[in-house]
Amino acid sequence: MMPRSILVTGASGGIGRGIALACGAAGWRVWIAARRGPEAAAVADEVTAAGGEGHAIVCDVTNDDSVGAALAAAAGDSGGLDGIVHNATSAFSSHAGPIGGITLAELDDHVAVASRGLYLLARHGLPLLAAREGAMVVMTSEAGFEGKRLLAAYAMVKAQQRALVAVLAREWGPLGVRANAVAPLGWSPAMADAFVTDPAMEQRVRGRIPLGRLGDATDDIGAAVRFLLSDDARFVTGQTLMADGGSCPTS
Amino acid sequence: MDGPPALFVGTLASARLADALGVRHVLRPPAPPPDRGWAPTDHPLLETWRSEVEAGPQAAGVVVCTWADPPSPAPLATLEPEAWRTQVEWPTSLWFTTVVAAAGRCRDGGALVVVVERPATLDAPGHATTVVVSDGLVNLVRSLAAVEGARGVRVNVVTTEVHTAPDPLLGAAPPLSTFPGRVGVEVAGAVRLLLSPDAVGVTGTALAADCGRG
């Protein structure tokens, strides 16, 4: 597998950290883009320890200038960019509650981080990816297929992300750039928070996984993302890969 | 439900559908904020709108049609941030607010049908903003169906391609020659079906009234 240079948003912990470490283990250069600089730096060190080359950069995916600056810096330092992974998600993502109780401020944050963030990464990232015939991977969710009674805003923006991936694949194909999504069901701090908020949720979630466990952020989820970024997936675009142990029957 | 839906919420772009359904009462949503696009300072506008939708008697059948004049096709990466906010963030907040409030207007055992423009994936290049809003709403319908089922309220969505069908078409022509569909026939018929007692077991479903384009 050829070493690549990639940028991962929301990579200061959880699934994003797992993606970064999986790519680092393949010897890739990984830019950890997050609002929390110190935490991003810590993950960058872990990437280097895993055999890759880790770098941290502060980035607010909801802000046009911030996204543009982060991508330009990463590509400039690396001589180009082969991949972008949009993993960042709203701080409200694990806040379960009735639909009628979702505030406009909460809805705004979901849309800004998940959907606007993807748009801004596409807007600024396309020239860089086109120069290298690179790839974008978006971390979505099974919620993006099914809807969620208590996580309706989160589910909605995950569906929006899947929609954008499908369109981007068609718009970017002529440029040799691929776009795919991964819908993970992995252990993460956000999942842990959700289980605390709704204890019955843990039983429901685990009860529908044929393989009987949540995925490991690095070895299960990160490996799937690494595949989609690599040349091994050079003929795969516009897809959503379910890395969920068979949980979501929609696929 | 027999007879026309008691409440229809939609823009002027959906007037033909409202007429075809013979609705008794139509609510028009607020226009998007001009020039600078959607911003959190516009929340009071939507709070007022939510109250307007929630007011009034409960109904056996409610229709929300999210059609708007489609923006000129453009690749997503070329879109300016202000256009993104106007074409995606405003309608997302508007229709999320509207659909949730409209569900509350359904009486127990009633039905809500949401109508969205959703070009087939094959036809979607250049229409990213339309697709992203509509797919978000399809998902919201599924979430809402799970919530409202306890009251026996069914929530479904009809997807259309009447405003964004390309000419010429890529690939094979759709099975039915009437593609992209006639508002008063294919679209209205799908809405009536989902509102009717014949669909008593159907909820959380997206019905594509697109003549088989897929």
Coordinates of C-alpha atoms in Angstrom, one line a residue:
Chain A
M1 CA 0.0 0.0 0.0
M2 CA 1.5 3.3 -1.1
P3 CA 2.0 5.9 1.7
R4 CA -0.5 8.7 1.5
S5 CA -1.0 12.1 3.0
I6 CA -4.4 12.6 4.5
L7 CA -6.3 15.0 6.8
V8 CA -8.9 13.7 9.3
T9 CA -11.3 16.1 11.0
G10 CA -12.6 15.5 14.5
A11 CA -9.7 13.2 15.1
S12 CA -8.8 14.2 18.6
G13 CA -10.6 11.2 20.0
G14 CA -12.9 8.3 19.4
I15 CA -13.5 7.0 15.9
G16 CA -11.4 9.8 14.4
R17 CA -8.5 8.8 16.5
G18 CA -9.0 5.2 15.4
I19 CA -8.9 6.2 11.7
A20 CA -5.8 8.3 12.3
L21 CA -4.0 5.4 14.0
A22 CA -5.0 2.9 11.4
C23 CA -3.6 5.1 8.6
G24 CA -0.5 5.7 10.7
A25 CA 0.1 2.0 11.0
A26 CA 0.3 1.9 7.2
G27 CA 3.1 4.4 7.3
W28 CA 0.9 7.3 6.1
R29 CA 1.3 11.0 6.9
V30 CA -1.8 12.0 8.9
W31 CA -3.0 15.5 9.7
I32 CA -5.1 15.5 12.9
A33 CA -7.5 18.4 12.3
A34 CA -9.5 19.4 15.4
R35 CA -10.7 22.4 17.4
R36 CA -8.9 21.0 20.5
G37 CA -5.2 21.6 19.7
P38 CA -3.6 19.8 22.6
E39 CA -5.7 16.7 22.2
A40 CA -4.9 16.7 18.4
A41 CA -1.2 17.0 19.2
A42 CA -1.5 14.0 21.5
V43 CA -3.1 11.9 18.7
A44 CA -0.5 13.0 16.2
D45 CA 2.2 11.7 18.6
E46 CA 0.3 8.4 18.7
V47 CA 0.2 8.2 14.9
T48 CA 4.0 8.7 14.8
A49 CA 4.5 6.0 17.4
A50 CA 2.3 3.7 15.4
G51 CA 4.7 4.0 12.4
G52 CA 3.2 6.9 10.5
E53 CA 3.9 10.6 10.5
G54 CA 1.5 12.5 12.7
H55 CA 0.8 16.3 12.5
A56 CA -1.8 18.4 14.3
I57 CA -3.6 21.4 13.0
V58 CA -6.4 23.4 14.6
C59 CA -9.5 23.5 12.4
D60 CA -13.1 24.6 12.9
V61 CA -15.0 22.7 10.2
T62 CA -17.9 25.1 10.4
N63 CA -15.8 28.1 9.3
D64 CA -14.9 28.7 5.7
D65 CA -11.6 30.4 6.4
S66 CA -10.5 27.8 8.9
V67 CA -11.1 24.9 6.6
G68 CA -9.4 26.6 3.7
A69 CA -6.3 27.4 5.8
A70 CA -6.0 23.9 7.3
L71 CA -6.2 22.2 4.0
A72 CA -3.8 24.6 2.4
A73 CA -1.3 24.2 5.2
A74 CA -1.5 20.4 5.2
A75 CA -1.1 20.2 1.4
G76 CA 1.6 22.8 1.4
D77 CA 3.7 21.0 4.0
S78 CA 3.1 17.5 2.5
G79 CA 3.5 18.4 -1.2
G80 CA -0.2 17.6 -1.8
L81 CA -3.1 15.7 -0.2
D82 CA -4.3 12.3 -1.1
G83 CA -7.3 12.0 1.2
I84 CA -9.7 13.9 3.4
V85 CA -11.8 12.2 6.1
H86 CA -14.7 14.1 7.5
N87 CA -15.4 12.6 10.9
A88 CA -16.2 15.8 13.0
T89 CA -19.6 15.7 14.5
S90 CA -21.7 18.0 16.7
A91 CA -21.2 18.0 20.4
F92 CA -24.9 17.3 20.6
S93 CA -24.6 14.0 18.7
S94 CA -25.1 11.8 21.7
H95 CA -27.8 14.0 23.3
A96 CA -30.9 11.8 23.1
G97 CA -34.2 13.6 23.5
P98 CA -37.7 14.0 22.0
I99 CA -38.0 15.6 18.5
G100 CA -40.1 18.4 19.9
G101 CA -37.4 19.3 22.4
I102 CA -34.7 19.9 19.7
T103 CA -33.8 23.6 19.8
L104 CA -32.9 25.6 16.7
A105 CA -29.5 26.2 18.2
E106 CA -28.9 22.5 18.5
L107 CA -30.2 21.9 15.0
D108 CA -27.9 24.6 13.7
D109 CA -24.9 23.0 15.3
H110 CA -25.7 19.6 13.8
V111 CA -26.0 21.1 10.3
A112 CA -23.0 23.3 10.7
V113 CA -20.6 20.6 11.8
A114 CA -21.8 17.6 9.8
S115 CA -23.3 19.1 6.6
R116 CA -21.7 22.5 6.2
G117 CA -18.4 21.0 7.3
L118 CA -18.6 18.5 4.4
Y119 CA -19.5 21.2 2.0
L120 CA -16.5 23.4 3.0
L121 CA -14.1 20.4 2.9
A122 CA -15.4 19.7 -0.6
R123 CA -15.1 23.3 -1.7
H124 CA -11.6 23.7 -0.5
G125 CA -10.4 20.2 -0.9
L126 CA -11.4 19.4 -4.5
P127 CA -8.5 21.2 -6.2
L128 CA -6.0 19.4 -3.8
L129 CA -7.6 16.0 -4.3
A130 CA -7.9 16.4 -8.1
A131 CA -4.2 17.1 -8.3
R132 CA -3.5 13.7 -6.8
E133 CA -6.6 11.7 -7.9
G134 CA -7.4 11.4 -4.3
A135 CA -10.4 10.4 -2.2
M136 CA -12.8 11.7 0.4
V137 CA -14.4 9.6 3.0
V138 CA -17.3 10.8 5.2
M139 CA -18.1 9.2 8.5
T140 CA -21.9 8.9 8.6
S141 CA -24.1 6.5 10.6
E142 CA -26.7 3.9 10.3
A143 CA -29.0 6.6 11.7
G144 CA -28.6 8.2 8.3
F145 CA -30.5 5.2 6.8
E146 CA -33.1 4.6 9.5
G147 CA -33.9 7.8 11.4
K148 CA -33.8 7.8 15.1
R149 CA -36.7 8.5 17.5
L150 CA -34.5 10.2 20.1
L151 CA -31.7 11.5 17.8
A152 CA -33.7 13.0 15.0
A153 CA -31.5 15.9 14.2
Y154 CA -28.3 13.8 14.2
A155 CA -29.9 11.2 12.0
M156 CA -31.1 13.9 9.6
V157 CA -27.6 15.4 9.0
K158 CA -26.1 11.9 8.6
A159 CA -28.6 11.3 5.8
Q160 CA -27.6 14.7 4.4
Q161 CA -24.0 13.6 4.4
R162 CA -24.8 10.4 2.5
A163 CA -26.8 12.4 -0.1
L164 CA -23.8 14.7 -0.6
V165 CA -21.4 11.8 -1.0
A166 CA -23.6 10.3 -3.8
V167 CA -23.7 13.6 -5.6
L168 CA -20.0 14.3 -5.2
A169 CA -19.1 10.9 -6.6
R170 CA -20.9 11.8 -9.8
E171 CA -19.5 15.3 -9.9
W172 CA -15.9 14.4 -9.1
G173 CA -15.6 11.1 -11.1
P174 CA -14.5 12.8 -14.3
L175 CA -11.6 14.3 -12.3
G176 CA -10.5 11.0 -10.9
V177 CA -11.6 11.9 -7.4
R178 CA -13.6 9.4 -5.4
A179 CA -16.1 10.0 -2.6
N180 CA -17.4 7.4 -0.2
A181 CA -19.0 7.1 3.2
V182 CA -18.6 4.7 6.1
A183 CA -21.4 4.1 8.6
P184 CA -19.6 2.7 11.7
L185 CA -20.9 1.2 14.8
G186 CA -17.8 1.5 16.9
W187 CA -17.0 2.1 20.5
S188 CA -16.3 5.8 21.2
P189 CA -16.7 8.4 23.9
A190 CA -19.8 9.7 22.2
M191 CA -21.3 6.2 22.2
A192 CA -20.4 5.8 25.9
D193 CA -22.2 9.2 26.6
A194 CA -25.2 8.0 24.7
F195 CA -25.4 4.8 26.7
V196 CA -25.2 6.8 30.0
T197 CA -28.0 9.1 28.8
D198 CA -30.2 6.2 27.7
P199 CA -29.2 3.0 29.5
A200 CA -31.7 0.9 27.6
M201 CA -30.0 2.0 24.4
E202 CA -26.9 -0.1 25.1
Q203 CA -29.0 -3.3 25.3
R204 CA -30.9 -2.3 22.1
V205 CA -27.8 -1.5 20.2
R206 CA -25.9 -4.7 21.2
G207 CA -28.9 -6.8 20.7
R208 CA -29.1 -6.2 17.0
I209 CA -25.5 -6.8 16.1
P210 CA -25.1 -10.3 14.5
L211 CA -21.3 -10.2 15.2
G212 CA -22.2 -9.5 18.9
R213 CA -19.9 -6.6 19.6
L214 CA -19.2 -2.9 18.9
G215 CA -16.3 -2.3 16.4
D216 CA -12.9 -1.3 17.5
A217 CA -12.2 2.2 16.4
T218 CA -8.8 1.4 14.9
D219 CA -8.8 -2.2 13.8
D220 CA -12.4 -2.4 12.6
I221 CA -13.5 1.2 11.7
G222 CA -10.1 2.7 10.9
A223 CA -9.2 -0.2 8.6
A224 CA -12.4 0.2 6.6
V225 CA -11.7 3.9 6.1
R226 CA -8.1 3.2 5.2
F227 CA -9.3 0.7 2.5
L228 CA -11.5 3.3 0.9
L229 CA -8.7 5.9 0.9
S230 CA -6.2 3.4 -0.7
D231 CA -5.6 2.3 -4.2
D232 CA -7.2 -1.0 -3.3
A233 CA -10.5 0.9 -3.6
R234 CA -9.7 2.8 -6.7
F235 CA -12.8 1.6 -8.5
V236 CA -15.2 2.3 -5.5
T237 CA -17.0 5.6 -5.4
G238 CA -20.4 6.9 -4.3
Q239 CA -20.9 4.1 -1.8
T240 CA -21.7 3.8 1.9
L241 CA -19.8 1.0 3.6
M242 CA -21.5 -0.4 6.7
A243 CA -18.8 -1.1 9.3
D244 CA -21.4 -2.1 11.9
G245 CA -21.1 -5.9 12.4
G246 CA -24.3 -6.4 10.4
S247 CA -26.4 -4.2 12.7
C248 CA -28.3 -2.1 10.1
P249 CA -30.6 -4.3 8.0
T250 CA -31.1 -1.5 5.5
S251 CA -28.0 -2.4 3.6
Chain B
M1 CA -59.2 9.6 5.7
D2 CA -61.8 10.3 3.1
G3 CA -61.9 13.7 1.4
P4 CA -59.2 16.2 1.0
P5 CA -56.5 16.9 3.6
A6 CA -57.6 19.6 6.0
L7 CA -54.3 21.3 6.1
F8 CA -51.6 22.0 3.4
V9 CA -48.4 23.7 4.2
G10 CA -46.3 24.8 1.2
T11 CA -44.8 27.6 -0.9
L12 CA -46.4 29.0 -4.0
A13 CA -44.4 26.5 -6.0
S14 CA -46.7 23.9 -4.6
A15 CA -49.9 25.6 -5.4
R16 CA -50.8 23.2 -8.2
L17 CA -50.5 20.3 -5.8
A18 CA -52.7 22.0 -3.3
D19 CA -55.3 22.7 -5.9
A20 CA -55.2 19.1 -7.2
L21 CA -55.8 17.8 -3.6
G22 CA -58.6 20.2 -3.0
V23 CA -57.3 21.3 0.3
R24 CA -59.4 23.4 2.7
H25 CA -56.6 25.4 4.3
V26 CA -53.2 26.4 3.0
L27 CA -50.4 27.9 5.1
R28 CA -47.5 29.6 3.4
P29 CA -44.1 29.5 5.1
P30 CA -42.0 32.6 5.5
A31 CA -39.7 33.6 2.7
P32 CA -35.9 33.0 3.2
P33 CA -34.0 35.8 4.7
P34 CA -32.6 37.9 1.9
D35 CA -29.1 38.6 0.8
R36 CA -27.0 37.2 3.6
G37 CA -28.6 33.8 3.9
W38 CA -29.7 32.0 7.0
A39 CA -28.2 32.9 10.4
P40 CA -29.1 32.1 14.0
T41 CA -30.5 35.6 14.3
D42 CA -33.4 34.4 12.2
H43 CA -34.5 31.9 14.9
P44 CA -37.4 34.2 16.1
L45 CA -38.8 34.1 12.6
L46 CA -39.0 30.3 12.7
E47 CA -40.3 30.3 16.3
T48 CA -43.1 32.5 15.1
W49 CA -43.7 30.2 12.2
R50 CA -43.8 27.2 14.4
S51 CA -46.5 28.7 16.5
E52 CA -48.5 29.5 13.4
V53 CA -48.3 25.9 12.2
E54 CA -49.2 24.5 15.6
A55 CA -52.2 26.8 16.0
G56 CA -55.6 25.6 14.9
P57 CA -57.7 22.4 15.2
Q58 CA -56.2 19.0 14.7
A59 CA -56.8 17.3 11.4
A60 CA -57.1 13.8 10.0
G61 CA -54.8 14.6 7.1
V62 CA -52.0 17.1 6.8
V63 CA -49.7 17.6 3.8
V64 CA -46.4 19.5 3.8
C65 CA -44.9 20.2 0.4
T66 CA -41.3 21.5 0.5
W67 CA -41.1 22.4 -3.2
A68 CA -39.3 25.6 -4.0
D69 CA -38.1 27.2 -7.2
P70 CA -34.9 25.1 -7.8
P71 CA -31.7 27.0 -7.9
S72 CA -29.7 26.9 -11.1
P73 CA -27.7 23.7 -11.3
A74 CA -24.1 24.0 -10.1
P75 CA -21.4 21.6 -8.9
L76 CA -21.2 21.7 -5.1
A77 CA -17.6 22.7 -4.9
T78 CA -18.3 25.9 -6.8
L79 CA -21.1 27.1 -4.5
E80 CA -20.3 30.1 -2.4
P81 CA -20.9 29.8 1.4
E82 CA -23.7 32.3 1.4
A83 CA -25.5 30.3 -1.3
W84 CA -25.0 27.2 0.7
R85 CA -26.7 28.7 3.7
T86 CA -29.6 30.0 1.6
Q87 CA -30.1 26.8 -0.3
V88 CA -29.4 24.2 2.4
E89 CA -29.3 25.6 5.9
W90 CA -32.4 27.8 5.7
P91 CA -34.6 25.2 4.1
T92 CA -33.3 22.5 6.5
S93 CA -34.3 24.6 9.5
L94 CA -37.5 25.7 8.0
W95 CA -38.8 22.3 7.0
F96 CA -37.5 20.6 10.1
T97 CA -39.5 23.1 12.1
T98 CA -42.5 22.8 9.8
V99 CA -42.7 19.0 9.6
V100 CA -42.4 18.5 13.4
A101 CA -45.1 21.1 14.1
A102 CA -47.3 19.7 11.4
A103 CA -47.2 16.2 12.9
G104 CA -48.6 17.8 16.1
R105 CA -51.6 19.0 14.0
C106 CA -52.5 15.4 13.1
R107 CA -55.2 14.0 15.4
D108 CA -54.7 10.5 16.8
G109 CA -55.0 8.0 14.0
G110 CA -54.3 10.7 11.4
A111 CA -51.7 10.9 8.6
L112 CA -49.0 13.4 7.6
V113 CA -47.5 13.3 4.1
V114 CA -44.4 15.3 3.2
V115 CA -43.6 15.9 -0.4
V116 CA -40.0 16.6 -1.4
E117 CA -38.2 17.1 -4.7
R118 CA -35.5 14.5 -5.0
P119 CA -33.8 13.9 -8.4
A120 CA -32.6 10.4 -9.0
T121 CA -29.0 9.9 -8.1
L122 CA -28.2 9.6 -11.8
D123 CA -29.6 13.0 -12.3
A124 CA -28.3 14.6 -9.1
P125 CA -25.0 16.3 -10.3
G126 CA -25.5 20.0 -10.1
H127 CA -28.5 19.5 -7.7
A128 CA -26.5 18.8 -4.5
T129 CA -28.4 21.3 -2.4
T130 CA -31.8 20.0 -3.4
V131 CA -30.8 16.4 -2.7
V132 CA -29.2 17.2 0.7
V133 CA -32.3 18.9 2.0
S134 CA -34.7 16.3 0.6
D135 CA -32.7 13.3 1.9
G136 CA -32.5 15.0 5.3
L137 CA -36.3 15.3 5.3
V138 CA -36.8 11.7 4.2
N139 CA -34.8 10.7 7.3
L140 CA -36.7 13.1 9.5
V141 CA -39.9 11.4 8.4
R142 CA -38.6 8.1 9.5
S143 CA -37.7 9.4 12.9
L144 CA -41.0 11.1 13.2
A145 CA -42.9 8.0 12.2
A146 CA -41.2 6.2 15.1
V147 CA -42.4 8.9 17.5
E148 CA -45.9 9.3 16.2
G149 CA -46.7 5.6 15.9
A150 CA -47.8 5.6 19.5
R151 CA -50.7 7.9 18.6
G152 CA -51.5 5.9 15.5
V153 CA -50.3 8.8 13.3
R154 CA -48.7 7.7 10.1
V155 CA -45.9 9.8 8.6
N156 CA -44.7 9.2 5.1
V157 CA -42.9 11.1 2.3
V158 CA -43.5 11.3 -1.5
T159 CA -40.4 12.1 -3.5
T160 CA -40.6 13.7 -6.9
E161 CA -38.5 14.8 -9.8
V162 CA -40.9 17.2 -11.4
H163 CA -38.7 20.3 -11.1
T164 CA -35.2 18.9 -11.7
A165 CA -35.6 16.2 -14.4
P166 CA -32.8 16.7 -16.9
D167 CA -33.2 16.8 -20.6
P168 CA -31.8 14.8 -22.2
L169 CA -31.8 11.9 -19.7
L170 CA -28.8 9.8 -18.9
G171 CA -29.2 6.1 -19.3
A172 CA -32.4 4.3 -20.1
A173 CA -35.7 6.2 -20.2
P174 CA -38.0 5.6 -17.1
P175 CA -40.5 2.7 -17.5
L176 CA -43.5 5.1 -17.6
S177 CA -43.7 7.5 -20.5
T178 CA -45.3 10.2 -18.3
F179 CA -42.0 10.9 -16.6
P180 CA -41.2 13.1 -14.7
G181 CA -44.8 12.9 -13.6
R182 CA -47.8 15.2 -13.6
V183 CA -48.5 17.1 -10.4
G184 CA -52.2 16.5 -10.5
V185 CA -52.0 12.8 -11.4
E186 CA -48.8 10.9 -10.3
V187 CA -47.9 13.2 -7.4
A188 CA -51.4 13.9 -6.1
G189 CA -52.3 10.3 -6.5
A190 CA -49.4 9.2 -4.4
V191 CA -50.3 11.7 -1.7
R192 CA -53.9 10.6 -1.7
L193 CA -52.8 7.0 -1.4
L194 CA -50.6 7.6 1.7
L195 CA -53.4 9.7 3.3
S196 CA -56.0 7.1 2.7
P197 CA -57.2 4.2 4.9
D198 CA -55.8 1.8 2.2
A199 CA -52.3 2.8 3.6
V200 CA -53.2 2.1 7.2
G201 CA -50.2 -0.1 7.6
V202 CA -47.7 2.2 5.9
T203 CA -45.6 4.6 7.9
G204 CA -42.0 5.8 7.8
T205 CA -41.9 5.1 4.1
A206 CA -40.6 7.1 1.1
L207 CA -42.8 6.6 -2.0
A208 CA -41.1 7.7 -5.2
A209 CA -43.6 9.2 -7.6
D210 CA -41.1 9.4 -10.4
C211 CA -42.5 7.0 -13.0
G212 CA -39.8 4.4 -12.1
R213 CA -36.8 6.6 -12.7
G214 CA -35.3 5.6 -9.4

